Coordinates of C-alpha atoms in Angstrom, one line a residue:
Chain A
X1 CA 0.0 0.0 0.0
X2 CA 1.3 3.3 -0.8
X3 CA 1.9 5.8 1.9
X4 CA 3.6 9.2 2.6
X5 CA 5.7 9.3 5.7
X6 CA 7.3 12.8 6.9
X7 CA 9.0 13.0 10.6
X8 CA 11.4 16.2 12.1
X9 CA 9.8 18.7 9.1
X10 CA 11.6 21.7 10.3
X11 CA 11.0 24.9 8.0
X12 CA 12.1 28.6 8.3
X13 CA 11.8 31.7 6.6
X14 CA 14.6 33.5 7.8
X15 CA 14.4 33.4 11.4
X16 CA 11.1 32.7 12.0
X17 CA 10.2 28.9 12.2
X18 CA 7.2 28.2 10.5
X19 CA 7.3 24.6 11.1
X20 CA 8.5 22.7 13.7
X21 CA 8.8 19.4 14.2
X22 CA 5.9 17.9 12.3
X23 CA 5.7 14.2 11.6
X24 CA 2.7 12.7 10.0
X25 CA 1.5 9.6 8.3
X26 CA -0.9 9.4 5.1
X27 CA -2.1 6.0 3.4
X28 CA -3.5 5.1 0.5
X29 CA -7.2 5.5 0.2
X30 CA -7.3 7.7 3.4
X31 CA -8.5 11.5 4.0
X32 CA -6.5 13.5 6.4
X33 CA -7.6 16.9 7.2
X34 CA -5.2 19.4 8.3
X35 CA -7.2 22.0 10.7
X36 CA -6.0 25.2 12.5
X37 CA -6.2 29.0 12.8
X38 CA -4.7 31.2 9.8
X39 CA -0.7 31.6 9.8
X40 CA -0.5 28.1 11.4
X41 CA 1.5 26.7 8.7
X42 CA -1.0 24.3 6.7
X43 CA -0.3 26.0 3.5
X44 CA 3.2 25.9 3.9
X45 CA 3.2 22.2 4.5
X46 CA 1.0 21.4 2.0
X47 CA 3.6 23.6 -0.5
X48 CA 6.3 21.2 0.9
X49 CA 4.3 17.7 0.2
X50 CA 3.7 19.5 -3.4
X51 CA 7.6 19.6 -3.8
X52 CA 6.8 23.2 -4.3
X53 CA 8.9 24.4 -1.5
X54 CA 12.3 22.7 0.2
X55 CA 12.1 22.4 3.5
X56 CA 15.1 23.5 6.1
X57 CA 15.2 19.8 7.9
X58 CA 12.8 16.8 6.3
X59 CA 12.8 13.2 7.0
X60 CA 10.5 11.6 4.5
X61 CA 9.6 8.3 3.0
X62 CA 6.5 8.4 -0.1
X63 CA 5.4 5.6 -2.3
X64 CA 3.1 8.0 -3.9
X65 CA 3.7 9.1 -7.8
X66 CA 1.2 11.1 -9.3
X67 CA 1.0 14.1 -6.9
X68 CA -2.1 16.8 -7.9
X69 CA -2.9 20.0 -6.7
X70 CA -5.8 21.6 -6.3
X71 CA -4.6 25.8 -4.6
X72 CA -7.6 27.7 -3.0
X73 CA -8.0 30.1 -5.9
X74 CA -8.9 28.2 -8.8
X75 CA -5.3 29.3 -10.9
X76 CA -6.6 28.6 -14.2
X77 CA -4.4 29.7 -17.0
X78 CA -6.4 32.2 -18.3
X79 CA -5.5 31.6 -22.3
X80 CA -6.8 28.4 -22.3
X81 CA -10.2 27.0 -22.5
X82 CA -11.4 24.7 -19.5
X83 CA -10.8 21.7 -21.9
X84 CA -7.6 22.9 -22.2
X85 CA -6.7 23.5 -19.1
X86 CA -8.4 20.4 -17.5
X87 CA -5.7 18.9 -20.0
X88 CA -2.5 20.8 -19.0
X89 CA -1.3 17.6 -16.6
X90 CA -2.3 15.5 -19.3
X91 CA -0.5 17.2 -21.6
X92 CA 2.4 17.1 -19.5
X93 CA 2.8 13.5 -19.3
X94 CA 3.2 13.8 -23.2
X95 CA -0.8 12.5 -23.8
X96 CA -1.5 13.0 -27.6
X97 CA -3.8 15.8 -28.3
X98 CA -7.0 13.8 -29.3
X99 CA -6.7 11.5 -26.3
X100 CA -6.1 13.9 -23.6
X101 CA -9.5 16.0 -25.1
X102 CA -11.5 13.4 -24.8
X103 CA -10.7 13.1 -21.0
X104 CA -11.0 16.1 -20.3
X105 CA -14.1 16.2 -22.5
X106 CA -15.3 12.7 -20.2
X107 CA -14.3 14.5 -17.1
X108 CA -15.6 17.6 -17.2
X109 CA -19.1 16.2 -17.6
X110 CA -18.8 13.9 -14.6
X111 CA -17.8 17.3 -12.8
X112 CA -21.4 18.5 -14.5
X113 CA -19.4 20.9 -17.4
X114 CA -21.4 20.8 -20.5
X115 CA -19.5 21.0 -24.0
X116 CA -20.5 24.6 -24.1
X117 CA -18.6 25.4 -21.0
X118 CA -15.8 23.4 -21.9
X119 CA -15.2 25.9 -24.6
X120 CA -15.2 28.8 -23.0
X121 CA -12.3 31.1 -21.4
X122 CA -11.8 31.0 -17.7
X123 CA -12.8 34.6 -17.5
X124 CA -16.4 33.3 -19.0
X125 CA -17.2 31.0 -16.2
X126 CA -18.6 31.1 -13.2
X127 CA -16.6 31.0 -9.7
X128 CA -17.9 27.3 -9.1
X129 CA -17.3 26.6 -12.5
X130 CA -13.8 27.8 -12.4
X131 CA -13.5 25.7 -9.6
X132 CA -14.8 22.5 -10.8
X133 CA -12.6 22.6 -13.5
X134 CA -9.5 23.4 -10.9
X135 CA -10.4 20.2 -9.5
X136 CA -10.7 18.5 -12.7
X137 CA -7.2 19.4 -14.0
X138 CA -5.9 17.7 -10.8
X139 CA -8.1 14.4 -11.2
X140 CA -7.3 14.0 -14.8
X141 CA -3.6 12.8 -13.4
X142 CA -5.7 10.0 -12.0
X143 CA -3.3 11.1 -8.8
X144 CA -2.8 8.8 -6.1
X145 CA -2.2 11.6 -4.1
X146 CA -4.2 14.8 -3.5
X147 CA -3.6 17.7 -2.1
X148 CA -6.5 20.3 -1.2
X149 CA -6.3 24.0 0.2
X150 CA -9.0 24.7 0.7
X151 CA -10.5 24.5 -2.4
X152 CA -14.4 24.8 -1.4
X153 CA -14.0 27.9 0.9
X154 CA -15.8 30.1 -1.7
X155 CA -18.5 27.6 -3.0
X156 CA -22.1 27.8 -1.9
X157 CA -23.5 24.7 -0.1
X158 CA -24.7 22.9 -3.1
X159 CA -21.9 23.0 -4.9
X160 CA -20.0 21.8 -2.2
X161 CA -22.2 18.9 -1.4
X162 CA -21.5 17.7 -5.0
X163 CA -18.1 17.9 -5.3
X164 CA -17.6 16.3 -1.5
X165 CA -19.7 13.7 -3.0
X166 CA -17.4 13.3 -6.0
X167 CA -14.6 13.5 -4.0
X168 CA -15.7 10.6 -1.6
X169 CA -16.0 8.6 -5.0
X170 CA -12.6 9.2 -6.1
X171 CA -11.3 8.4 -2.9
X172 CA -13.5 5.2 -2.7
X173 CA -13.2 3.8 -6.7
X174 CA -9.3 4.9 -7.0
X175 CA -7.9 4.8 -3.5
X176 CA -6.5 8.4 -3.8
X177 CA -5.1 9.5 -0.6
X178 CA -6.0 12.9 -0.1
X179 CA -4.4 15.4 2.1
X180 CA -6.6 18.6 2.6
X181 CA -6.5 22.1 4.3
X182 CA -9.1 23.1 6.2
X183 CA -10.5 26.0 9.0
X184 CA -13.9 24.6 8.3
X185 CA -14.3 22.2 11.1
X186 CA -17.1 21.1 9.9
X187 CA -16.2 19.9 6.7
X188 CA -13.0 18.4 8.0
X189 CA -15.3 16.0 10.2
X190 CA -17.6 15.5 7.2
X191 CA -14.8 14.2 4.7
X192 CA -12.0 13.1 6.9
X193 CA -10.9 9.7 8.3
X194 CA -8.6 11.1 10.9
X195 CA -8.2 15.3 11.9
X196 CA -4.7 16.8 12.5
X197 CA -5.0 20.0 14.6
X198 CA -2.2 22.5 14.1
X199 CA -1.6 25.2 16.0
X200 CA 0.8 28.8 14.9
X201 CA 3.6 30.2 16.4
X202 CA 5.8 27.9 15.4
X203 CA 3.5 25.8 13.5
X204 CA 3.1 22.2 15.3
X205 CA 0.6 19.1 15.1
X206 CA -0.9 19.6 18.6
X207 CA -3.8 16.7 18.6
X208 CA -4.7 14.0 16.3
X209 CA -8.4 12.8 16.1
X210 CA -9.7 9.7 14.5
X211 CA -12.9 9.4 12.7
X212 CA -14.0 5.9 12.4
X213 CA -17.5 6.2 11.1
X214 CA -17.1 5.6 7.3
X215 CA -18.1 8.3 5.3
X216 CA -21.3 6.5 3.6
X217 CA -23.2 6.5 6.9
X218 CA -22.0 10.4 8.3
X219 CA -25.3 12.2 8.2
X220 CA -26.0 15.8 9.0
X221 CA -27.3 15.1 12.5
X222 CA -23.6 13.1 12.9
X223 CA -22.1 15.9 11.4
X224 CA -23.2 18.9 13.8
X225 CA -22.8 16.8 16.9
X226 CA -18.7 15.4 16.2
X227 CA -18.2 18.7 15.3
X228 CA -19.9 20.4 18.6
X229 CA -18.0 17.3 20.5
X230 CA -14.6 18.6 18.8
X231 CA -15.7 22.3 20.0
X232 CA -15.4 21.2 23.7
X233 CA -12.3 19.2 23.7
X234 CA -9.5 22.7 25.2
X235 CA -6.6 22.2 22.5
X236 CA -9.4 23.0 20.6
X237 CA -11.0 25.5 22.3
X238 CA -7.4 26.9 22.8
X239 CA -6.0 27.3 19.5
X240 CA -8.9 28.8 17.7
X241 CA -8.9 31.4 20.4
X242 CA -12.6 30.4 22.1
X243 CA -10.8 29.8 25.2
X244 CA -7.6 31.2 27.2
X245 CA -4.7 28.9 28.1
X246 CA -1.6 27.7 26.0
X247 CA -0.6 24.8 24.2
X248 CA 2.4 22.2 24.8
X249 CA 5.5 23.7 23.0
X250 CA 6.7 21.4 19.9
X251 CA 8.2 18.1 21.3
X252 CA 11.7 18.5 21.1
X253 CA 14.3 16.7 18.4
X254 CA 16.3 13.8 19.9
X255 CA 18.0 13.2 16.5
X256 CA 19.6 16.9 16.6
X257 CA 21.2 15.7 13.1
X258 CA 19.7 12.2 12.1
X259 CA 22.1 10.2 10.7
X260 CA 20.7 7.4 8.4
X261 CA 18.1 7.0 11.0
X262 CA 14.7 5.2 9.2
X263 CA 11.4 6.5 9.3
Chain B
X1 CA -17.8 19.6 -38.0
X2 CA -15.9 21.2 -35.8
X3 CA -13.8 22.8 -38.9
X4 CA -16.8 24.2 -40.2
X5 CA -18.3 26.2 -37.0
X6 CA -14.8 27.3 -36.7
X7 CA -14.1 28.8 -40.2
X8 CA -17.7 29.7 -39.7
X9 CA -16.3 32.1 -36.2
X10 CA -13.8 33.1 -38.0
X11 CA -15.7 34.6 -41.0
X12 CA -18.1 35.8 -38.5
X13 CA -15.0 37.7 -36.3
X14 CA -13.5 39.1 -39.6
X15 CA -16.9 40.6 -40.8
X16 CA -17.8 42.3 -37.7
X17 CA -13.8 43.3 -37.5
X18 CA -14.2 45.2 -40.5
X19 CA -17.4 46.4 -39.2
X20 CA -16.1 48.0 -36.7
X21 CA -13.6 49.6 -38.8
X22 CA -17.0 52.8 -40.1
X23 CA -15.7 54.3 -36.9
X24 CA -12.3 54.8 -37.8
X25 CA -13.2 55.9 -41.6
X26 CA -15.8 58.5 -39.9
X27 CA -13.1 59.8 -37.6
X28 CA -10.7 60.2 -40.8
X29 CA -13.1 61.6 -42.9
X30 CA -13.9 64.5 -40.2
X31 CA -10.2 65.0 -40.4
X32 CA -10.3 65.4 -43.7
X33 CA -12.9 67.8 -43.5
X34 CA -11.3 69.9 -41.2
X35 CA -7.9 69.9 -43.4
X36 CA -10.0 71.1 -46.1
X37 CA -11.2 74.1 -44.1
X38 CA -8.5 74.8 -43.6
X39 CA -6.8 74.5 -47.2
X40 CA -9.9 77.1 -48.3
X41 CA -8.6 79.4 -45.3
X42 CA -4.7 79.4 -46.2
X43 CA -4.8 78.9 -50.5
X44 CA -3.4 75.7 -52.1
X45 CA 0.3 77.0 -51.5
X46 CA 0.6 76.8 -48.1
X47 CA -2.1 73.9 -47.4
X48 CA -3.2 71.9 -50.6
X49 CA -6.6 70.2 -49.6
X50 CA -7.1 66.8 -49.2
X51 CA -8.8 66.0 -53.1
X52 CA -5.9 68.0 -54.4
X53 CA -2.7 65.9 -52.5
X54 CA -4.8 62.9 -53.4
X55 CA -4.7 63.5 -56.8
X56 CA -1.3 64.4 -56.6
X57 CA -0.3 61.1 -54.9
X58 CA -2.3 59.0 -57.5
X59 CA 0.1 61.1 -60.3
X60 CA 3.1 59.9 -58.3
X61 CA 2.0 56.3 -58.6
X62 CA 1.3 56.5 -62.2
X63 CA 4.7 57.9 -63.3
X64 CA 5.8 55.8 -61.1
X65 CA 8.2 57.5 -58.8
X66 CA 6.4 56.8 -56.1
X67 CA 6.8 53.1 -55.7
X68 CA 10.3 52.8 -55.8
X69 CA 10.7 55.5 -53.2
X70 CA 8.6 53.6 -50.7
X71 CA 9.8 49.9 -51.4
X72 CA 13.5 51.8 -50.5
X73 CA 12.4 53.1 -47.1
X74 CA 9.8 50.1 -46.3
X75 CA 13.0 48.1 -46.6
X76 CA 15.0 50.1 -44.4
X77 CA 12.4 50.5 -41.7
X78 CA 11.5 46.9 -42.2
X79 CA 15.4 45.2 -41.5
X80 CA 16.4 48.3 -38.5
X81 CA 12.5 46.8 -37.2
X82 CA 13.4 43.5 -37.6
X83 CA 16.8 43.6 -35.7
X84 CA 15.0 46.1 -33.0
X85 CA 12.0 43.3 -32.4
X86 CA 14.6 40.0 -32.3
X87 CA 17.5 41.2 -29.7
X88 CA 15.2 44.0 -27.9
X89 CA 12.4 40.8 -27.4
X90 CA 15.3 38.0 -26.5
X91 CA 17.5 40.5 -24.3
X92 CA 14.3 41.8 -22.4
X93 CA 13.2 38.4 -22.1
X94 CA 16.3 37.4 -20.3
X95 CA 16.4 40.8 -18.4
X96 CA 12.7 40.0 -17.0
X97 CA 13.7 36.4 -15.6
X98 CA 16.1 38.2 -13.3
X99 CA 16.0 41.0 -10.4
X100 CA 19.3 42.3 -10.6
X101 CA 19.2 42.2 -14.6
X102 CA 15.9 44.1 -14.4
X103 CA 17.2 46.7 -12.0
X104 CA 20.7 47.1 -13.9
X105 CA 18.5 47.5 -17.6
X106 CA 16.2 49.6 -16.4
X107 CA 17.8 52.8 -16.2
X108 CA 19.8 52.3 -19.3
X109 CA 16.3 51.1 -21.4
X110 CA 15.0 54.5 -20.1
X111 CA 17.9 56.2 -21.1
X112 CA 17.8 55.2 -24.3
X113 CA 14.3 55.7 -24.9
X114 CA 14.8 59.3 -23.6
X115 CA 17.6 60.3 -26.1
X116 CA 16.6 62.3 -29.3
X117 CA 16.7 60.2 -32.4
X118 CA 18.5 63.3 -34.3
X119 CA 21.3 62.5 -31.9
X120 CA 21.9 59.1 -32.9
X121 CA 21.3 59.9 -36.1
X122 CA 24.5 62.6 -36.3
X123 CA 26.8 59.8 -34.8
X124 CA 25.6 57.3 -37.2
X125 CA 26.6 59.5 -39.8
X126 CA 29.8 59.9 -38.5
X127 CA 30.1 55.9 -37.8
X128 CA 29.0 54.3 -40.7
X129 CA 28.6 57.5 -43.5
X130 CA 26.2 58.1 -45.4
X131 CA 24.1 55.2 -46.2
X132 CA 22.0 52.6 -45.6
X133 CA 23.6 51.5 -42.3
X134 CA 22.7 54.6 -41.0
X135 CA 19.3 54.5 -41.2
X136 CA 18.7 51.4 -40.2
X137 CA 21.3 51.8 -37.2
X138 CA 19.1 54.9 -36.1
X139 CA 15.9 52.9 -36.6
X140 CA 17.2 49.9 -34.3
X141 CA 18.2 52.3 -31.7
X142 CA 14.9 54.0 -31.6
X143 CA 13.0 50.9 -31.4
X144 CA 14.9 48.6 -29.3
X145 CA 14.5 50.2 -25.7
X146 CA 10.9 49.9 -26.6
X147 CA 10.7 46.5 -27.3
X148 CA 12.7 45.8 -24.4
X149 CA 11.1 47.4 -22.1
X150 CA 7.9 45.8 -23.0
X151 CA 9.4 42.2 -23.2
X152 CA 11.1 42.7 -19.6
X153 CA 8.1 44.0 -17.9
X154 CA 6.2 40.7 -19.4
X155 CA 8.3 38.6 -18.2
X156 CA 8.4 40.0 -14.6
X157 CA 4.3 40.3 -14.6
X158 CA 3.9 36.5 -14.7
X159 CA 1.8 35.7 -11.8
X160 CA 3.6 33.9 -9.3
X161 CA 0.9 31.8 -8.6
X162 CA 0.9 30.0 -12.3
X163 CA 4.4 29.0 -12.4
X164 CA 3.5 27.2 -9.1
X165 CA 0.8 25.8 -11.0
X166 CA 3.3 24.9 -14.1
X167 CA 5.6 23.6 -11.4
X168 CA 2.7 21.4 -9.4
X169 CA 1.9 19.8 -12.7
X170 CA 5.6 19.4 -13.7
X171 CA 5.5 20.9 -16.7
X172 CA 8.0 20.3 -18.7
X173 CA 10.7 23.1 -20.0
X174 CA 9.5 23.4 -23.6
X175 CA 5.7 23.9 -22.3
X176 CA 6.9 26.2 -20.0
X177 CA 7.8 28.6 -22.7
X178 CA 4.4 27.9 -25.0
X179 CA 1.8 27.4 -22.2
X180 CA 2.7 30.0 -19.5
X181 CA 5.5 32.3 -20.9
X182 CA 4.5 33.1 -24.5
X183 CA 0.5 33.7 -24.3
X184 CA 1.4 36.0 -21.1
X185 CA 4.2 37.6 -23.3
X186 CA 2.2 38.3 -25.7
X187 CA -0.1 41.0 -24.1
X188 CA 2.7 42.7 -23.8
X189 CA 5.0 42.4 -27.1
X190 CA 2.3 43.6 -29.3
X191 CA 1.8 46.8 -28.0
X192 CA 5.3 47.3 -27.8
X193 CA 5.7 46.1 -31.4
X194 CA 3.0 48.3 -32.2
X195 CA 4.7 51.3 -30.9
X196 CA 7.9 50.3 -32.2
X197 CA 6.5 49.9 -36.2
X198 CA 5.3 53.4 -36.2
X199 CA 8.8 54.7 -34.4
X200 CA 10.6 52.9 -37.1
X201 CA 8.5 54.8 -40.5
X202 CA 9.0 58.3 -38.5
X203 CA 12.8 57.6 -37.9
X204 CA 13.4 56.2 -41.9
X205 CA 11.3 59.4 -43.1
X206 CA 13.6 61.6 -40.6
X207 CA 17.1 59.9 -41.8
X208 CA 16.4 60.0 -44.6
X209 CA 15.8 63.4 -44.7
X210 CA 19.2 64.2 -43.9
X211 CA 21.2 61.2 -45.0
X212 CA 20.4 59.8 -48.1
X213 CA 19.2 60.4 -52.0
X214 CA 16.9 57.8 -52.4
X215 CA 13.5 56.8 -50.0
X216 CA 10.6 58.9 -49.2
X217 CA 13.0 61.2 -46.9
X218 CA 15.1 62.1 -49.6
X219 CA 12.2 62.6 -51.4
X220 CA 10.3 65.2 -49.3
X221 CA 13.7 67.0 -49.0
X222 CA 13.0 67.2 -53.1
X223 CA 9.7 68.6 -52.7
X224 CA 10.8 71.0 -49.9
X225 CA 13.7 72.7 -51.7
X226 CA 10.8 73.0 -55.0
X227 CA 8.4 74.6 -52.3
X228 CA 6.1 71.9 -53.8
X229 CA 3.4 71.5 -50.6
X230 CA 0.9 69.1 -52.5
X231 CA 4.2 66.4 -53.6
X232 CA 5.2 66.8 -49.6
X233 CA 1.6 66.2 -48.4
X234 CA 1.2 63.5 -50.9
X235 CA 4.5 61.5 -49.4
X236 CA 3.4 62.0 -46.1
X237 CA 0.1 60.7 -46.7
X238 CA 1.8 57.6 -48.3
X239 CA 3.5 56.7 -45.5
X240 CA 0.8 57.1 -43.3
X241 CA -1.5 54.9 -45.2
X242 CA 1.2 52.6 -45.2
X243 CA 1.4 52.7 -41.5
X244 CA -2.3 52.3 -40.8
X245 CA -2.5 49.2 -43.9
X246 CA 0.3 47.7 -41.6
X247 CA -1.3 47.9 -38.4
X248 CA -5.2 47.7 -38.7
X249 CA -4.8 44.8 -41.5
X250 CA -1.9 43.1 -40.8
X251 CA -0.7 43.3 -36.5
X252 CA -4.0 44.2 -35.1
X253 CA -5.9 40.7 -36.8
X254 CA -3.0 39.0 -35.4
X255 CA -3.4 40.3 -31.8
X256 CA -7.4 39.6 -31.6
X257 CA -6.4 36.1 -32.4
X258 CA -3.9 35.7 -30.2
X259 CA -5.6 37.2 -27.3
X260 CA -9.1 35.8 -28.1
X261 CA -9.5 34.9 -24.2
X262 CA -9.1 37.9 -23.1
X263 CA -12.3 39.7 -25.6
X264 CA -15.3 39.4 -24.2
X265 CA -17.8 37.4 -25.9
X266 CA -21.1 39.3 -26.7

């Protein structure tokens, strides 16, 4: 089974640490959510699982290949059609021309875009349109891992329901792992198998929770009670600023410099 | 099919193109009428009206000493263009992709762009004599700051946020270049080309003037010495309907097409 493995992820920026410490364990066919208050890190770390930033100190093991990315704004190149840009991994892998069209053409209706829409510029489509096809350029990879920021922040309810739906599927048919950003609680205990809580400052994992009811069965009554059940628990409470107190430092590195040590 | 509806578009976008082109004609024709207002108010020596420098350009074309004229100084304008658009595109290109280059260029672009093409034009005379190399010297060094500035600020516009979309996807070098860098590029090259066309026509007319005995310069300096204002008009008005043929037929079609996403759709 392929898995991503990352222990002692130190980063900096300068001399502030942004990370610190961070360690954390992904699996095939899983959905981890990464939760916490704004300038906690979660971008940055997703950025570093994306190999779109190097790290100061990483210790990591991944099986995974195809790596997509799906960034909070939808980042559509704006001279290409949604066909086209639902395409552009495709086209990166060196997929002939007709070929890659027609997935895009086969994808972009599952994600309910009509041959109309596919034509059109970004600037011509809607936000959730501009987003669907966003996530459509990253499933086209058929990537066995996923990375999400927050991609259904601006999306009305509907919208989201459909594509938490679609992601589910993806999840369940391929075995994607996903790895998603989130400061909707909510929607982390809707999707997720297991909830890491981060906290700023530097940013840490504080608390990992696990979420054992499959997704199928998690109905909106579910929902609204795990989440009011997280809101009580004080790391919680603590690092979204609902209640005073402080949270447990980062643990410290025994491997100051780690030597060939495995993960 | 899909050939048809799009020959079909682009029928359809060249009609309404020219279409839209009864806006232009009106605003040259109330130019025209104000030029012949004012050829009643000043007589036919000082400012021949517009019927009469057009019937004077038609009599240059048929004894044919117009043609000649204007193939000399298209050519001139056309290879001192040429050599602007290649190195002032490439070496603002390279400039863009770095900070320090950017900074360093800057200045010196500006400089250049700020210095009187008459100047150039007495040192070229007294580099390369009086020829052909020094027109089309003074026409590359009018052009290429430019161009370059326009291909540097291009390339340091790119949104950051694509190229970490190009690097997510791992795109590879060559789609770099075609899928992020050129169709950004563009937006910014043809205005700059654009710009740097009609530079290039008034600096050929201008060193010409002074430098050489054939071309439309050499020309006007003709009709000038033979106080003959209709001949003079008539040149003028050559090269400017050479200019406008040049952009409105030839570089503005290209730049609707390749910046079709960014036209709104009706």
């Amino acid at each position: 089974m392929s898995a991503l493995h990352i222990r002692h992820l130190y980063h900096r920026y300068g001399i502030t640490e942004v990370l610190a410490n961070v360690g954390l364990d992904l699996y095939a066919g899983e959905i981890l959510a990464l939760v916490g208050p704004s300038g906690c890190g979660k971008s940055t770390l997703l950025h570093i699982v994306a190999g779109l930033l190097t790290p100061s100190e990483i210790l990591v093991q991944s099986d995974f290949r195809g790596i997509a990315c799906v960034f909070q704004e939808p980042r559509l190149m704006p001279w290409k059609t949604a066909a086209d840009n639902i395409a552009l991994g495709l086209k990166a892998l060196g997929v002939p021309r007709d070929a890659r069209r027609r997935q895009a053409i086969a994808l972009g209706r599952r994600l309910g875009l009509g041959r109309d829409d596919l034509d059109k510029y970004p600037h011509e489509l809607s936000g959730g349109m501009q987003s669907r096809v966003s996530l459509a350029r990253a499933l086209a990879i058929s990537p066995d891992l996923l990375l999400l920021d927050e991609p259904f922040s601006a999306l009305d309810i509907g919208l989201k329901a459909e594509l938490y739906h679609l992601l589910e599927l993806q999840v369940r048919q391929q075995g994607t792992a996903v790895l998603m950003i989130t400061h909707d609680l909510m929607e982390a205990v809707r999707l997720a198998d297991r909830i890491l809580l981060m906290a700023p400052d530097p940013g840490r994992l504080v608390r990992e929770f696990a979420l054992d009811r499959p997704q199928e069965t998690r109905d909106n009554l579910w929902v609204y009670q795990t989440t009011a059940e997280l809101l009580q628990v004080e790391e919680v409470r603590i690092n979204f600023g609902l209640s005073e107190g402080t949270l447990p430092p980062p643990p410290p590195n025994e491997h100051a410099r780690h030597a060939g040590c495995t993960v | 099919m899909i050939w048809l509806i799009r020959l079909r578009d682009a029928l359809a976008a060249t009609l309404s193109y020219l279409w839209s082109g009864w806006g232009a004609v009106a605003s040259l024709l109330l130019f025209c009428a104000l030029w012949e207002y004012g050829a009643h108010v000043y007589g036919d020596l000082v400012l021949p009206g517009p019927v009469a420098t057009f019937r004077q350009l038609t009599h240059m074309f048929d004894s044919g000493q117009a043609l000649p004229e204007l193939l000399v100084s298209a050519r001139r304008a056309l290879y001192g263009l040429g050599l602007a658009l290649a190195t002032g595109t490439l070496l603002g290109l390279i400039a863009g992709r770095s900070l320090t280059a950017a900074m360093f260029s800057r200045p010196l672009a500006t400089l250049l762009l700020g210095m009187p093409p008459i100047a150039w034009l007495v040192l070229a005379m007294l580099w390369f004599g009086m020829g052909d190399g020094t027109v089309v010297f003074t026409v590359l060094v009018a052009c290429f700051p430019i161009v370059f500035l326009g291909a540097m600020q291009g390339a340091r516009t790119l949104d950051n946020k694509l190229k970490d979309v190009a690097r997510a996807y791992r795109l590879p070098r060559r789609m770099l270049l075609s899928d992020v860098y050129l169709p950004h590029l563009a937006s910014y090259l043809f205005p700059a080309w654009i710009t740097a066309l009609g530079t290039s026509w008034k600096v050929v007319v201008m060193a010409e003037l002074l430098t050489t005995v054939d071309g439309v310069g050499a020309a006007l300096a003709v009709s000038r010495a033979q106080l003959d204002t209709a001949t003079s008009l008539g040149w003028i008005v050559a090269v400017l309907g050479l200019l406008l043929a040049l952009e409105y037929l030839f570089l503005e079609p290209i730049k609707r097409r390749v910046e079709r996403w960014r036209t709104e759709t009706a």
